Tab-separated table of C-alpha atoms in Angstrom:
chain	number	residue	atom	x	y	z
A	1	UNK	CA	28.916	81.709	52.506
A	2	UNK	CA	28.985	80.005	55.882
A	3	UNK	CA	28.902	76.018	56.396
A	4	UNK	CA	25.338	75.695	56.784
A	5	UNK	CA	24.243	76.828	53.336
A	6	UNK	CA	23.080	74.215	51.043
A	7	UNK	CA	22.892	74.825	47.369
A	8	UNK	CA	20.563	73.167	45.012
A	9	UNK	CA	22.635	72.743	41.572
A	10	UNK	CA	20.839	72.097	38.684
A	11	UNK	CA	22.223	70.852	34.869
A	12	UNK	CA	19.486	71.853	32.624
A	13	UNK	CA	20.523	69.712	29.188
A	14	UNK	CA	19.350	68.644	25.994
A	15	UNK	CA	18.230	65.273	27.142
A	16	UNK	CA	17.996	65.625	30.992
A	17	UNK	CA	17.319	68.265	33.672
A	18	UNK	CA	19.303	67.277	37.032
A	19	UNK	CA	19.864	68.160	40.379
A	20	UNK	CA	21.124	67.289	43.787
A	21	UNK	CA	21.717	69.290	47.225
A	22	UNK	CA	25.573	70.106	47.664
A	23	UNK	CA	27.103	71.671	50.644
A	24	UNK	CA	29.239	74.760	50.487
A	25	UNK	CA	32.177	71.991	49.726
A	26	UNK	CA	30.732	70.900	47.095
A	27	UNK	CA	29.824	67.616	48.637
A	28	UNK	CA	26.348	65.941	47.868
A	29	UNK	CA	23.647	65.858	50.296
A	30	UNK	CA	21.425	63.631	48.645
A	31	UNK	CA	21.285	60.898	45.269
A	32	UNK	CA	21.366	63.022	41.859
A	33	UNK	CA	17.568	63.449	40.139
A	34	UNK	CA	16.812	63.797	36.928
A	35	UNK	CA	13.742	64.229	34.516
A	36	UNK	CA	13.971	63.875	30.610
A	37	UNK	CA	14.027	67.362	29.203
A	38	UNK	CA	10.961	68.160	27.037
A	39	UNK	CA	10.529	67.936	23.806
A	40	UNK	CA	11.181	71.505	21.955
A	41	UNK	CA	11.363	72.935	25.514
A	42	UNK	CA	10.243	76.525	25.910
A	43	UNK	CA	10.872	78.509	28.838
A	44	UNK	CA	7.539	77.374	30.587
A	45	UNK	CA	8.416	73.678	30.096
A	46	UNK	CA	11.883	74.346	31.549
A	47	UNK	CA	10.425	75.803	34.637
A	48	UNK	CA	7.516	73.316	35.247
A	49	UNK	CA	10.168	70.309	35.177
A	50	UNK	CA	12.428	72.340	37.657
A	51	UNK	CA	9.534	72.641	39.943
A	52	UNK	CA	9.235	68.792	39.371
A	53	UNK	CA	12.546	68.110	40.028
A	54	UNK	CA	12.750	70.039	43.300
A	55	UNK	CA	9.359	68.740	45.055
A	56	UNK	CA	10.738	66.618	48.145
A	57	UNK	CA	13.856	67.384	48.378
A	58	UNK	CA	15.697	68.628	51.492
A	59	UNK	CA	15.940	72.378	52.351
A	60	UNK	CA	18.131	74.907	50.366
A	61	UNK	CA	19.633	78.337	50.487
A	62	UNK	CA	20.446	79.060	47.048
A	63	UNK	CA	20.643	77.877	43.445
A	64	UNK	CA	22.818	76.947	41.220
A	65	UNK	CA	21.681	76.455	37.192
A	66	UNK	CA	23.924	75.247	33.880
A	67	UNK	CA	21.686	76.124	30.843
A	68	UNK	CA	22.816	74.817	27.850
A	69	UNK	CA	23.265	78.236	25.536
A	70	UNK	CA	24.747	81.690	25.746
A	71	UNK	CA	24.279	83.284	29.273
A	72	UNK	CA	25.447	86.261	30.857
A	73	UNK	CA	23.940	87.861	34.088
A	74	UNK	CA	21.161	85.479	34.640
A	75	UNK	CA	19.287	86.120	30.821
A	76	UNK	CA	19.479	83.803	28.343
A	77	UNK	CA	20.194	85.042	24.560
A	78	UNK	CA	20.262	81.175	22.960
A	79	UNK	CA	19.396	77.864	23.027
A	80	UNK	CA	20.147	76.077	19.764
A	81	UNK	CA	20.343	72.353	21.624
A	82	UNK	CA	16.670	72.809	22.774
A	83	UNK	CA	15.350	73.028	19.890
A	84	UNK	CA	13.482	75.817	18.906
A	85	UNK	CA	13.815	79.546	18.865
A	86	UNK	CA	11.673	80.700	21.883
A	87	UNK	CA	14.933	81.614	23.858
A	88	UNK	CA	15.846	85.038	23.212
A	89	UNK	CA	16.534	87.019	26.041
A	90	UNK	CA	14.983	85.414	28.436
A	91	UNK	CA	15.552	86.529	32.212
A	92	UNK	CA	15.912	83.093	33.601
A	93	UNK	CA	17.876	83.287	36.332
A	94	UNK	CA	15.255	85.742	37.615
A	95	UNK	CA	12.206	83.638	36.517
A	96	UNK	CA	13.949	80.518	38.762
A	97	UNK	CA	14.364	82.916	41.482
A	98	UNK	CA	10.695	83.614	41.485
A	99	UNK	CA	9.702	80.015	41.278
A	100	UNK	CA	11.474	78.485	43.787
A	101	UNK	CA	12.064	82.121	46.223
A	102	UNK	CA	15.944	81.495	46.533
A	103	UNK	CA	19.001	83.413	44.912
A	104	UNK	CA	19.353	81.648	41.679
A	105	UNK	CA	23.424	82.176	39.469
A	106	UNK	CA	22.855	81.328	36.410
A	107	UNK	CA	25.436	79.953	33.665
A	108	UNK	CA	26.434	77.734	30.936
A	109	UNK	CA	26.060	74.560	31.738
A	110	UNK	CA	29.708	73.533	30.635
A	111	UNK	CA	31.148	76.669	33.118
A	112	UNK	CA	28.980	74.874	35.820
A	113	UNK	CA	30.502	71.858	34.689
A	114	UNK	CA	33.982	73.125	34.360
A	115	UNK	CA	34.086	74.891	37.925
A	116	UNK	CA	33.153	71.573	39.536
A	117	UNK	CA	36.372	69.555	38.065
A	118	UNK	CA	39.049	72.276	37.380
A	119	UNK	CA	42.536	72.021	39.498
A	120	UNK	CA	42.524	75.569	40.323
A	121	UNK	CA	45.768	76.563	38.643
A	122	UNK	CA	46.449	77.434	35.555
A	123	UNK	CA	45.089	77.597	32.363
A	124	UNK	CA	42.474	75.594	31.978
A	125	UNK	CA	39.603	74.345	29.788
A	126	UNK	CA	36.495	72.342	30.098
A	127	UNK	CA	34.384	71.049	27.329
A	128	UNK	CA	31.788	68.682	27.127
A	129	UNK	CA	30.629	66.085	24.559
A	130	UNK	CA	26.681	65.430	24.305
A	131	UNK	CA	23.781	67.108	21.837
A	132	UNK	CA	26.308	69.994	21.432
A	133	UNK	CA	29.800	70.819	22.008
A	134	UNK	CA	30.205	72.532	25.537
A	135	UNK	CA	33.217	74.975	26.346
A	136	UNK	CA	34.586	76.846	29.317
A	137	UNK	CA	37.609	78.759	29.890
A	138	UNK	CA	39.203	79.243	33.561
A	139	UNK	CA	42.508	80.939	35.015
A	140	UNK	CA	43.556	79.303	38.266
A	141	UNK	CA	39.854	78.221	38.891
A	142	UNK	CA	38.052	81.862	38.561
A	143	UNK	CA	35.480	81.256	35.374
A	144	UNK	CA	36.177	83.432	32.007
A	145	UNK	CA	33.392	85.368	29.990
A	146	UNK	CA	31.690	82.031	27.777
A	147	UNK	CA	32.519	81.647	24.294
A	148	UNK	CA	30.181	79.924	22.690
A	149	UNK	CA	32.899	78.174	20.585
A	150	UNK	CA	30.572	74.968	19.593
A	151	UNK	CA	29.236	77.654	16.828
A	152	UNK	CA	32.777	78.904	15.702
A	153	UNK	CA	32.801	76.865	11.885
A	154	UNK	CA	35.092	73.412	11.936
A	155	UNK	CA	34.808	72.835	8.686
A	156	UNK	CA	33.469	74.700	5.509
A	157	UNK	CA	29.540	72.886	6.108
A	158	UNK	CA	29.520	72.347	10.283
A	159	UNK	CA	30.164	73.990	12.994
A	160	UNK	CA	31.502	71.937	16.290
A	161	UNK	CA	28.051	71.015	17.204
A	162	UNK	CA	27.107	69.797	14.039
A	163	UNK	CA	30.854	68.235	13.334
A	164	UNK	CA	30.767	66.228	17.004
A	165	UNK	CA	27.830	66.234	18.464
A	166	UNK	CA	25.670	63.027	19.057
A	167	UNK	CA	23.834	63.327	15.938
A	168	UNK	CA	27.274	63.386	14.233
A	169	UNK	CA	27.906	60.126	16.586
A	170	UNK	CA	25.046	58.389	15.137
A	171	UNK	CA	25.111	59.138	11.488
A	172	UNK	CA	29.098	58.748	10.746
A	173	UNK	CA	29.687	56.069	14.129
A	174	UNK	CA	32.088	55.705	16.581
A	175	UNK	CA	35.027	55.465	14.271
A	176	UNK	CA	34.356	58.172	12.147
A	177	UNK	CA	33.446	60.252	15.152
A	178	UNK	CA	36.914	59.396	16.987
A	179	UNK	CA	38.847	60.763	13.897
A	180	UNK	CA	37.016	64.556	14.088
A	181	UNK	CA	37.772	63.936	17.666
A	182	UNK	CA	41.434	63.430	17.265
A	183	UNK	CA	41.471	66.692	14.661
A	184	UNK	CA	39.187	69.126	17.235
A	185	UNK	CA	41.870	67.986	19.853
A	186	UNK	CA	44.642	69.269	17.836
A	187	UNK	CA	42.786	72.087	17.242
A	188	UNK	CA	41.983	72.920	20.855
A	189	UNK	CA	45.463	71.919	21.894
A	190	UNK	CA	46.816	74.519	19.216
A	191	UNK	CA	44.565	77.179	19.779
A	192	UNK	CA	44.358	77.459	23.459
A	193	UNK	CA	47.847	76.104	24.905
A	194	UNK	CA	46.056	74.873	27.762
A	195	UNK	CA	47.668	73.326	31.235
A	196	UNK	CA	45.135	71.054	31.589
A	197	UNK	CA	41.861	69.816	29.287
A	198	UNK	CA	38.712	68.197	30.814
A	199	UNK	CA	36.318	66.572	29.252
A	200	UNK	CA	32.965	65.469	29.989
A	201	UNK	CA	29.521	64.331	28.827
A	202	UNK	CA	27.715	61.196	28.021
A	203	UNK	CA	29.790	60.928	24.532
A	204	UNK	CA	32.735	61.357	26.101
A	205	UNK	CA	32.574	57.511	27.299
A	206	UNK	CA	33.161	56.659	23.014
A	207	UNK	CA	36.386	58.411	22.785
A	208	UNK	CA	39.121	55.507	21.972
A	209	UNK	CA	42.218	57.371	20.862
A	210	UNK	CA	45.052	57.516	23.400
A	211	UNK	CA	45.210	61.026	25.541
A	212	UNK	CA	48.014	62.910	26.514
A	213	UNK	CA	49.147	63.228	30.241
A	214	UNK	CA	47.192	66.612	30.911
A	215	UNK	CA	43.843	65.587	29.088
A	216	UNK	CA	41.205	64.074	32.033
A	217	UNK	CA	37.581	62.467	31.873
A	218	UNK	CA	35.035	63.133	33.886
A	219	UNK	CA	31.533	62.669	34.880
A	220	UNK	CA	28.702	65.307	35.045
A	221	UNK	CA	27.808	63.845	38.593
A	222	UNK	CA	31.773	65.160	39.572
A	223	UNK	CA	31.077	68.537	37.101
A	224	UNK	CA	27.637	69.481	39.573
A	225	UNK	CA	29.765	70.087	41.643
A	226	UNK	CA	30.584	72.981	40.482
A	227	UNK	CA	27.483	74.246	41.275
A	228	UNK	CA	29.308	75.431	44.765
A	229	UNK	CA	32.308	76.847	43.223
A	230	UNK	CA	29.947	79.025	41.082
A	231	UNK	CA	28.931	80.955	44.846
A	232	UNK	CA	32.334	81.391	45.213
A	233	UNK	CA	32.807	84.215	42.675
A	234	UNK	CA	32.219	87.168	42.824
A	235	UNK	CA	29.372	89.059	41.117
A	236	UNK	CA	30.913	90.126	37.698
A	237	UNK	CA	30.249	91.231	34.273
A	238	UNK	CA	29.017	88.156	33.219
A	239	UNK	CA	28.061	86.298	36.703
A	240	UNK	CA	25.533	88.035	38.870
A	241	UNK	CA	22.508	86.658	41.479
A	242	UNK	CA	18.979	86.889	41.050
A	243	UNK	CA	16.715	87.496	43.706
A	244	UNK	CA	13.238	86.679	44.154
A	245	UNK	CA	10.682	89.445	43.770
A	246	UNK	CA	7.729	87.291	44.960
């Protein structure tokens, strides 16, 4: 990729679809955008706020897209935090492509997220605390095959999504909340012997129990980022580019 090439990454969530222009660094070109994400969002709805999203801003050479379900090689086979059940594979790395006529890489939202804030070395994990419970694996900074651990059971009724996601946040509150926080900690701390954990999303801002050293916050805005990194690997089992056929 040489230093000219501009990258549009976009976060597709389960309240907000964003976007900015990075350079090959990683460094923003322009102020982050963002559009609420519709209601039940189907494929259609997906792409016709993308093409929203995109109108006036400044010339790109690729794409970058976190989609908040199971991905592999631009198709996406789920989408439980948007609501419905119209998201079975679905090639939508290639529809993107095709809307916008640019090499679209498309990925899990929390390995978008988790390229853009890793260290690079090491064993590392990124999850991320919003609708659902966001995971991504990395070994010094190249992205593992997703697991889509927010559906691996917590307890005997819930899965992590249901255990700690924000309608878990609202019905039990913040104090509740914080204690199945401090146990899926343990949990991730046990099961993965990580170097270093990241975590991000817009719940992430409620946690109040003390962290250990190699725990670190961050913000989606630094996690876009990643949206350069992801151009940066190489075309693998479970990465690969679209390109336009129109």
């Amino acid at each position: 990729m040489t230093s000219s090439d501009h990258i549009l990454a976009i976060d597709v969530g389960g309240s907000h679809i964003k976007g900015t222009i990075l350079n090959s660094k990683g460094e923003w070109q322009m102020e982050y955008k963002r559009l609420p994400t519709p209601k039940n969002a189907k494929p259609a709805d997906v792409l016709e706020t993308i093409a929203t999203l995109v109108r006036e801003m400044p010339a790109y050479d690729k794409v970058s897209v976190g989609f908040p379900g199971y991905v592999r090689n631009g198709i996406v086979y789920t989408a439980p935090n948007l609501g419905n059940p119209n998201w079975k594979n679905i090639d939508l790395g290639q529809q993107i492509a095709d809307l916008l006529g640019k090499p679209v890489r498309l990925v899990n939202d929390a390995d978008q997220l988790g390229l853009g804030v890793v260290s690079g070395k090491g064993y590392e994990l990124a999850v991320t605390l919003g609708t659902g419970f966001g995971t991504a694996l990395l070994i010094d900074g190249y992205l593992l095959p997703h697991l889509e651990l927010a559906h691996h059971p917590v307890t005997r009724e819930h899965d992590y999504d249901e255990y700690i996601g924000n309608k878990a946040l609202e019905k039990e509150g913040k104090e509740k909340w914080n204690k199945r926080m401090e146990r899926v900690l343990d949990i991730l701390k046990t099961v993965f012997n990580y170097d270093r954990l990241y975590i991000g999303g817009g719940s992430a801002d409620e946690l109040t129990m003390p962290l250990d050293d190699n725990i670190h916050i961050f913000t989606n805005k630094e996690g876009i980022k990643g949206g350069a990194r992801l151009w940066d690997m190489e075309d693998r089992y479970h990465i690969s580019t679209n390109y336009p056929k129109k």
